[in-house]
Short mmCIF file of C-alpha atoms and ligand atoms in Angstrom, two decimals:
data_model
loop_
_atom_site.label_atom_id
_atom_site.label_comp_id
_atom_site.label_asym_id
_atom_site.label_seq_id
_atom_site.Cartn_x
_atom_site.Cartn_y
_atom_site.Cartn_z
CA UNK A 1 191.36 110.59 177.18
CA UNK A 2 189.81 112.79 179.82
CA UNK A 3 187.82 115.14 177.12
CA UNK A 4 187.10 118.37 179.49
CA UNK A 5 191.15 118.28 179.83
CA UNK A 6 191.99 118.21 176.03
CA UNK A 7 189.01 120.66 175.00
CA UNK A 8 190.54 122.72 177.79
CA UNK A 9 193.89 122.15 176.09
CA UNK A 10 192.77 122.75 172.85
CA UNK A 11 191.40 126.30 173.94
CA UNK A 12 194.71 127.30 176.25
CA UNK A 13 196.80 127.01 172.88
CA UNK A 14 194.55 128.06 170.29
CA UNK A 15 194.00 131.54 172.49
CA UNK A 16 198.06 131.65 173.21
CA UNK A 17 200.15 134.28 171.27
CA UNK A 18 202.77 133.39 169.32
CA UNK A 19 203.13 133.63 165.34
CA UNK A 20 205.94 132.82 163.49
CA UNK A 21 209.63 133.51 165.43
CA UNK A 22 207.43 134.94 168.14
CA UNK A 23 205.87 131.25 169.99
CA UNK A 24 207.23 132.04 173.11
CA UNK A 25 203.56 132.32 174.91
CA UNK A 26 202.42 128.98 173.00
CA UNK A 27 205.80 127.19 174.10
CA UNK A 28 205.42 128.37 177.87
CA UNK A 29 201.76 126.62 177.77
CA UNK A 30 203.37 123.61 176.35
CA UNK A 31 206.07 123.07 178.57
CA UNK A 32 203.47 123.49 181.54
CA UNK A 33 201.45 120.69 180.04
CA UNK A 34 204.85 118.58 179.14
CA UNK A 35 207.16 118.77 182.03
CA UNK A 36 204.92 115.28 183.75
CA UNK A 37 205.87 113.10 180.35
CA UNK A 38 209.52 113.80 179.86
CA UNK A 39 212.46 115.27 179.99
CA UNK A 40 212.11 119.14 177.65
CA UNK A 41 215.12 121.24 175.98
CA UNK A 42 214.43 124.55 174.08
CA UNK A 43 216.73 125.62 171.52
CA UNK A 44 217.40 129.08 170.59
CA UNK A 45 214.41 129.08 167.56
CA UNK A 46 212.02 128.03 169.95
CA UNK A 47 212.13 124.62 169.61
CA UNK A 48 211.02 122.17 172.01
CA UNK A 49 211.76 118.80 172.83
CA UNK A 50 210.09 116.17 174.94
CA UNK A 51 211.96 113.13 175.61
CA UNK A 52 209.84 110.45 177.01
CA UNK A 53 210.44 109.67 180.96
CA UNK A 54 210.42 105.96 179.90
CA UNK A 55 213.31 106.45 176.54
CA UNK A 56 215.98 103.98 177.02
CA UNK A 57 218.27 105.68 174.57
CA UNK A 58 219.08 102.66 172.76
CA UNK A 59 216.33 101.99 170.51
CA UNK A 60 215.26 104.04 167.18
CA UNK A 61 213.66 106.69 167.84
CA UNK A 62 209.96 108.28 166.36
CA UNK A 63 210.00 111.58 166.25
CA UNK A 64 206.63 113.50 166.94
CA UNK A 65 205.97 116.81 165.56
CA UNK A 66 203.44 119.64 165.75
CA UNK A 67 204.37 123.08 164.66
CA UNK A 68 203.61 126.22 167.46
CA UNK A 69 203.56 129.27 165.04
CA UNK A 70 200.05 130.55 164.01
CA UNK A 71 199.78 132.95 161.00
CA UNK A 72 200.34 136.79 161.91
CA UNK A 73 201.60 140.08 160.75
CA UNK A 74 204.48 142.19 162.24
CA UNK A 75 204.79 145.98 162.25
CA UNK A 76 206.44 147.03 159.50
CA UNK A 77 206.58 150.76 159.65
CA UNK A 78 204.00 153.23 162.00
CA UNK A 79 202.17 155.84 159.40
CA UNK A 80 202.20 159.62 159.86
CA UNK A 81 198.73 159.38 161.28
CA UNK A 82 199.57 156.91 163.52
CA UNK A 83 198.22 153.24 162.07
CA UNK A 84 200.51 150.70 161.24
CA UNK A 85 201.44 149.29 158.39
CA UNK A 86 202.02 145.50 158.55
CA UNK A 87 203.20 142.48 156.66
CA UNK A 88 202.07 139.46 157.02
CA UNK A 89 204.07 136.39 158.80
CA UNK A 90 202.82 133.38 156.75
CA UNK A 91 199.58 133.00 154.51
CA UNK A 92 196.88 134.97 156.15
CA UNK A 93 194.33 135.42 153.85
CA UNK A 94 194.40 138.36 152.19
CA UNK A 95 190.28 138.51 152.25
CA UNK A 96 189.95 137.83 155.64
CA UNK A 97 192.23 140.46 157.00
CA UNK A 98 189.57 143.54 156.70
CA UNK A 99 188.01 144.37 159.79
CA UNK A 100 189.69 141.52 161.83
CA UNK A 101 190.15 142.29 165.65
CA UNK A 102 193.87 141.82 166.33
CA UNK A 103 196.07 142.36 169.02
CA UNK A 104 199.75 144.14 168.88
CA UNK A 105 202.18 143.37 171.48
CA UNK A 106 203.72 146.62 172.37
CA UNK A 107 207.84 147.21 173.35
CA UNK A 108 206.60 146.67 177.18
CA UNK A 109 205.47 143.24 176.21
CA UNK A 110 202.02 144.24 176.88
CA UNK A 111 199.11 143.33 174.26
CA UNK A 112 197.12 146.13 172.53
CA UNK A 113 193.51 145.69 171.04
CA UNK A 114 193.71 147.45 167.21
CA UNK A 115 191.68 146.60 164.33
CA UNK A 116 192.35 145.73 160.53
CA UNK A 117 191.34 149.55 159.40
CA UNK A 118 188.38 148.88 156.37
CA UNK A 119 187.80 151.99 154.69
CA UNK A 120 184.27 152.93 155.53
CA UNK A 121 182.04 152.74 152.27
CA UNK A 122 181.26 156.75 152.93
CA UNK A 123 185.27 156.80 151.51
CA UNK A 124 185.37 154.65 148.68
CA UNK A 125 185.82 155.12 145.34
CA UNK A 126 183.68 153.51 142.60
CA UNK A 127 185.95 150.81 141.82
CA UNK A 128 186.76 150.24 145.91
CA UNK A 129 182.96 150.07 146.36
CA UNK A 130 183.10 147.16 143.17
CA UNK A 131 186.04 144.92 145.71
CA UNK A 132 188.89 146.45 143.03
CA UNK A 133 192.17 144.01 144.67
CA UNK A 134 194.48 145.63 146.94
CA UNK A 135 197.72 144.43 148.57
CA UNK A 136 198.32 143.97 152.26
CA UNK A 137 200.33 147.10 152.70
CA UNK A 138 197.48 149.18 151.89
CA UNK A 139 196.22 148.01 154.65
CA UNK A 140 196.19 149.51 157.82
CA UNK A 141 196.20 148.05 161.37
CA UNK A 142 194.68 150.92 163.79
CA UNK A 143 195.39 150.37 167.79
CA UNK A 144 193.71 154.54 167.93
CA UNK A 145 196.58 156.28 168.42
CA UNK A 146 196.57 159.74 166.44
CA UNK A 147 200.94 160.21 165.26
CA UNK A 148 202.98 158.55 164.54
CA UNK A 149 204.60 159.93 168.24
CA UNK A 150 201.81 158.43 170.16
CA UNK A 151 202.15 155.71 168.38
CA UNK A 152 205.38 155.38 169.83
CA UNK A 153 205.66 157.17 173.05
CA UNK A 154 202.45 156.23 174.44
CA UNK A 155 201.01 152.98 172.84
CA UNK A 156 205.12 151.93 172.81
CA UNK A 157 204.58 150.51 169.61
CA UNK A 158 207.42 149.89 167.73
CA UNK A 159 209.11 148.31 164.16
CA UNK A 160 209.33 144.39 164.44
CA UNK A 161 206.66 144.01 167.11
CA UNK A 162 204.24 141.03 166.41
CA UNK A 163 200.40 140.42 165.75
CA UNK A 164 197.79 138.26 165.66
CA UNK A 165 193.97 137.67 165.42
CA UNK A 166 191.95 138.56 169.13
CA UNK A 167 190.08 135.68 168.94
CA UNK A 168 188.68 134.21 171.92
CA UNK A 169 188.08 129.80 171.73
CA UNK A 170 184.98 128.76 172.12
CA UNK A 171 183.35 125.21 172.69
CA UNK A 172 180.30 124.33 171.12
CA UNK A 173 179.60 120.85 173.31
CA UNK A 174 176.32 120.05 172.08
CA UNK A 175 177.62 119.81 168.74
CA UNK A 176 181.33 118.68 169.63
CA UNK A 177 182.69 121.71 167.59
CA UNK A 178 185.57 123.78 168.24
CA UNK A 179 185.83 127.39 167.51
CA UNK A 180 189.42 129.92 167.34
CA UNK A 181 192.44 130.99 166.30
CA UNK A 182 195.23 129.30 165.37
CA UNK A 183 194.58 125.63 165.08
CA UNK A 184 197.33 125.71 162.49
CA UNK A 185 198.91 123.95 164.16
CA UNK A 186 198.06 124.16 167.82
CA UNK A 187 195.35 121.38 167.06
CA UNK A 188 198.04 119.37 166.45
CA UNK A 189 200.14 120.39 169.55
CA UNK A 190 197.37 119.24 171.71
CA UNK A 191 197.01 116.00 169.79
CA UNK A 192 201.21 115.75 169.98
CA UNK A 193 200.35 116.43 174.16
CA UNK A 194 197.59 114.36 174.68
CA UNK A 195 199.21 111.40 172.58
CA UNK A 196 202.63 111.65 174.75
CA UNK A 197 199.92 111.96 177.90
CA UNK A 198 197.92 108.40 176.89
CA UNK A 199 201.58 106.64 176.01
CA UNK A 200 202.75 107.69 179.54
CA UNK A 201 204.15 104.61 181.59
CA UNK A 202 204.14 102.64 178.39
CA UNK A 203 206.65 100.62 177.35
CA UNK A 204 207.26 100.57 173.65
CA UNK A 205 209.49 99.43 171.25
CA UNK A 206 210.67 102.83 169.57
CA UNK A 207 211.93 105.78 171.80
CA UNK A 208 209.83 108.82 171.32
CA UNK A 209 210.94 112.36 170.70
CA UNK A 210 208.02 115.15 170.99
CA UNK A 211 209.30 118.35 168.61
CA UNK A 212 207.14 121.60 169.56
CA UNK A 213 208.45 123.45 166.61
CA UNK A 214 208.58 126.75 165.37
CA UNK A 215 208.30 128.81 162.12
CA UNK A 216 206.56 125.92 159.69
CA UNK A 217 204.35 128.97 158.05
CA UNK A 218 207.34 130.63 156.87
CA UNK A 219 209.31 127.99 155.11
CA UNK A 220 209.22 124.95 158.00
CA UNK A 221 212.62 126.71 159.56
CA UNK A 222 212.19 125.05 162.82
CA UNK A 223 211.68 121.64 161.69
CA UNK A 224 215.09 122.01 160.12
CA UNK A 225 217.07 122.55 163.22
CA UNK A 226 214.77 120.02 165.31
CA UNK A 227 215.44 117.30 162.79
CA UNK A 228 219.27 117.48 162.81
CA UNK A 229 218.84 117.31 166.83
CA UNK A 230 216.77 114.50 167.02
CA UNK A 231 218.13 112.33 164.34
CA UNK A 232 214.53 110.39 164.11
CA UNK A 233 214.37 107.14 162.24
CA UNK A 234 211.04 107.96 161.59
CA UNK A 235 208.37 110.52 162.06
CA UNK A 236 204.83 111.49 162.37
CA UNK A 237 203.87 115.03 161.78
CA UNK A 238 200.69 116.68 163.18
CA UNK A 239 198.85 119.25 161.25
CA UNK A 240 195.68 121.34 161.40
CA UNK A 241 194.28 120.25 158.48
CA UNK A 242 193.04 122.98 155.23
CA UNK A 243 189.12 121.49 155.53
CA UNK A 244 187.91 120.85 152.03
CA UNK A 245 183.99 120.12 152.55
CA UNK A 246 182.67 123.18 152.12
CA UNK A 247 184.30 124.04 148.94
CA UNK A 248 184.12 120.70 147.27
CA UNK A 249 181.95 118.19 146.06
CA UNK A 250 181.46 115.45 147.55
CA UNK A 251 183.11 113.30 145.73
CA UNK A 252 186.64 115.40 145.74
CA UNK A 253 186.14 115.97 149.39
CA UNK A 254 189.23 114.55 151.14
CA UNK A 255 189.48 116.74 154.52
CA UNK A 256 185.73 116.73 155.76
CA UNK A 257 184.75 117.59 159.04
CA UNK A 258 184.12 114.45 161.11
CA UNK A 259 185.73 112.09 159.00
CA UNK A 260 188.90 111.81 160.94
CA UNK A 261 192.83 112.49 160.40
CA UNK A 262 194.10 113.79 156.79
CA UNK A 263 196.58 111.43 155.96
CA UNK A 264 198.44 112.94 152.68
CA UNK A 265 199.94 110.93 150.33
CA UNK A 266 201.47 114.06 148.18
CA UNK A 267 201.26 118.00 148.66
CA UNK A 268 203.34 120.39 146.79
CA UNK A 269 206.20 120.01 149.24
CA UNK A 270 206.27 115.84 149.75
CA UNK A 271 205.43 112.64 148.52
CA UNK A 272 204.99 110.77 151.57
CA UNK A 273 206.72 107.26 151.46
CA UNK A 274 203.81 104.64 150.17
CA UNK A 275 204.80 102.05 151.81
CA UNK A 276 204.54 103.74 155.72
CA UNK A 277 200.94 105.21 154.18
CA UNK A 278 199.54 101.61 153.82
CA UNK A 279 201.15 101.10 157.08
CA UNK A 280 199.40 103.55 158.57
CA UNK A 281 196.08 103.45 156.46
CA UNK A 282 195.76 99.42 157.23
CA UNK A 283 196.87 100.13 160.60
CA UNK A 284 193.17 102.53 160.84
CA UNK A 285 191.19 100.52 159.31
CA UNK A 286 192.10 97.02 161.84
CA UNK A 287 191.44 99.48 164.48
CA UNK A 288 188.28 100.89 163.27
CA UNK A 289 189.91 104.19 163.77
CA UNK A 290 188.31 106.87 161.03
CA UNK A 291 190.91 108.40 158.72
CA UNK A 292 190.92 110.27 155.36
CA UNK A 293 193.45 109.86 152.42
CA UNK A 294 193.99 112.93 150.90
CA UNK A 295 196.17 114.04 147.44
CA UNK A 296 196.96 117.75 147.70
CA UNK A 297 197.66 120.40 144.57
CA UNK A 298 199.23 122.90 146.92
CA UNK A 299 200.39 123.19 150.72
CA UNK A 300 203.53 122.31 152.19
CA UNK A 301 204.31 120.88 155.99
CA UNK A 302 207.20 120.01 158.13
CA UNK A 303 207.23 117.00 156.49
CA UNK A 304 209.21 118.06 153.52
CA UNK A 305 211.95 119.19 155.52
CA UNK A 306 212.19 115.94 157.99
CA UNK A 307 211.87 113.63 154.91
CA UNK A 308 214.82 114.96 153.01
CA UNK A 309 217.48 115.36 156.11
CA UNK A 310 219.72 112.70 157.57
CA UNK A 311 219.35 109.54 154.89
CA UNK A 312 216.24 110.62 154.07
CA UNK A 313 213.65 109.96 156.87
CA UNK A 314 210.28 108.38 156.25
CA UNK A 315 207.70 110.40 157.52
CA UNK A 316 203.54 111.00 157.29
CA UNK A 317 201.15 113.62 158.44
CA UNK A 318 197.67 113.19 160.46
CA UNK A 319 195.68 116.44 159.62
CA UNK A 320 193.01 117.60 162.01
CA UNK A 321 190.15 118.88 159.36
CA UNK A 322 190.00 122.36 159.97
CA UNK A 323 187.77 125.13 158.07
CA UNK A 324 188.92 128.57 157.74
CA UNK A 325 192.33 127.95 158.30
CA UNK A 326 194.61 130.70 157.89
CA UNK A 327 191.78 132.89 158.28
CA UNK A 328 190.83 134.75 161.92
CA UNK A 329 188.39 131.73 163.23
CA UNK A 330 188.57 128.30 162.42
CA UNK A 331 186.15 125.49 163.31
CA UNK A 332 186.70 122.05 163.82
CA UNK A 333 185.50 118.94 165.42
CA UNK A 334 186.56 117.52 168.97
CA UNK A 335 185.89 113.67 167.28
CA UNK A 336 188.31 114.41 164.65
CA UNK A 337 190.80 115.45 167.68
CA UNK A 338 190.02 112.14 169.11
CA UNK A 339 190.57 109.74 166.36
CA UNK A 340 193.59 111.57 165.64
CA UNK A 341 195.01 110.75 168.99
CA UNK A 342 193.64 107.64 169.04
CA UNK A 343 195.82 107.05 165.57
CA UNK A 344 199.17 108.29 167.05
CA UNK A 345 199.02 106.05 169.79
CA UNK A 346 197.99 103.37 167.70
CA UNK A 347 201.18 104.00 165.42
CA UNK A 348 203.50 104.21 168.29
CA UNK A 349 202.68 101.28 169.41
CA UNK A 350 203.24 99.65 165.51
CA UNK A 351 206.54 100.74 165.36
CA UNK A 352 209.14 97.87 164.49
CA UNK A 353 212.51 97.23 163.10
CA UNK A 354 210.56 95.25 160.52
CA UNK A 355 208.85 97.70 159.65
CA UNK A 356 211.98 100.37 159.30
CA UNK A 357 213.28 97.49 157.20
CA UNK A 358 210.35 97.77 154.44
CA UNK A 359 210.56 101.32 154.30
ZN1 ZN B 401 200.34 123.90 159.80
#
């Protein structure tokens, strides 16, 4: 894997725009980066497919899937004074929104710097000053406009526009670390690209399907559609990880920085099928490939939704560690990346009828 091309990648996605029902920036990268390794459809959600140039169309098929939304907000109504008032498109923290630099694409589909409005301590009240809870529509989003009319007729702000973080990715190369936006999931798009990218010209024994899909971090909508088009016989989900390390100890850890893929064997939304986890985990461990089982209380992937369709499809997930997810910046490790690639290609390459049989 040429790594200046994937950190580059990485970056291109993780800066693109494009929260839930709104991916349309983050598909346009992808489809730039896919058109050399297959054949691509788009469906009306946003979807998109990569067939493999080297499918033969009469072998099962593995489906591939990385989710493009990133956690946002949309304009919900503009105040009298002119801020917005937003809700939130998936589960942004609530903490983290204060003071957050985000940007508001406008009606002209241009995008407008505004900030998560913090009431300046000069303002507060007693029990504001003591971090009293609030709910998101207190908050405000403010782009500087003055009215709600230049609001409108000069920003060209309007109801149902989209938001997100302005966060610019950054690479850290002494230390390998990654910093931005969004690598729920786009992590794992660039791990879905670069795995399609190191499989190119090979010949293997499952056709591959590559599902870009949208709207996982409002209810895994996309995945929904996607799996009913692909019909998969199996799958492999990509994920940017929840990192655990620096909220656990040690010995609860299971998505550290470093250590390689999440692979879950339960979250709130799926039990994955045991018997393609000890595939997969005895598949790492033969190639020396670094992976971490993990047991989740809460979360939820695209998973769920491509287990239960068709006859009930058997399916894991390979988590990138990520810290700060679902926050405004994230940080995670480029060797994680690697090894997570470096699994997909690996379980590709396992794929047998034998295998589907002991599922
Ligand atoms: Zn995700």
């Amino acid at each position: 894997m040429d790594k200046n091309a994937a950190i580059s990648l990485i970056g291109e996605l993780s800066n693109a725009f494009g929260p839930s029902g709104f991916e349309d920036d983050a598909v346009e990268v992808l489809k730039k980066h896919c058109a050399p390794l297959g054949r691509i459809e788009e469906d009306s959600l946003r979807n998109l497919y990569v067939y493999r140039n080297e499918n033969t169309g009469d072998k099962p098929v593995l489906m591939l899937d990385a989710h493009t939304d990133e956690v946002g907000a949309i304009v919900q109504a503009i105040r009298p004074n002119g801020t917005i008032r937003f809700l939130l498109l998936g589960g942004w923290g609530k903490s983290s929104l204060p003071s957050s630099r985000v940007l508001v694409r406008n009606r002209l589909g241009e995008y407008l710097p505004g900030i998560v409005a913090a009431k300046p301590v000069h303002f507060m009240s007693n029990s504001e000053r003591a971090g009293a809870s609030y709910e998101v529509t207190d908050l405000s989003i403010d782009i500087g406009a003055s009215s709600k009319e230049e609001a409108e007729k000069v920003f060209h702000i309007g109801v149902g526009e989209p938001i997100v973080p302005a966060v610019d990715f950054e690479c850290d190369e002494v230390h390998g670390l990654l910093f931005g936006k969004a690598f729920d999931c786009r992590i794992g798009c660039a791990a879905l690209v670069e795995t399609l990218k190191n499989l190119t010209g090979k010949e293997l024994p499952f056709d591959i399907v590559g599902v870009f899909s949208s709207q996982e971090e409002v209810g895994e909508r996309g995945a929904q559609v996607a799996v009913n088009k692909v019909k998969p016989d199996i799958a492999l989900c990509f994920e940017g990880a929840p990192a655990d390390d620096t909220f656990t100890e040690p010995w609860l850890a299971q998505t550290v920085l470093g250590k390689g893929a999440m692979l879950r064997y339960m979250d709130k939304s799926i039990i994955c099928n045991p018997r393609y986890m000890r595939h997969a985990v005895e598949l790492a461990e033969g190639e020396n490939i670094p992976v971490q089982c993990a047991v989740r209380e809460g979360g939820g992937n695209n998973g769920a939704m491509i287990n239960l369709a068709g006859n009930g499809i058997p399916v894991i997930v390979a988590g990138v560690p990520v810290r700060y997810i679902h926050s405004s910046n994230c940080i995670a490790k480029y060797e994680d990346f690697e090894s997570t690639v470096r699994f997909a290609v690996k379980l590709a390459e396992s794929m047998s009828e034998a295998l589907l049989g002991s599922l």
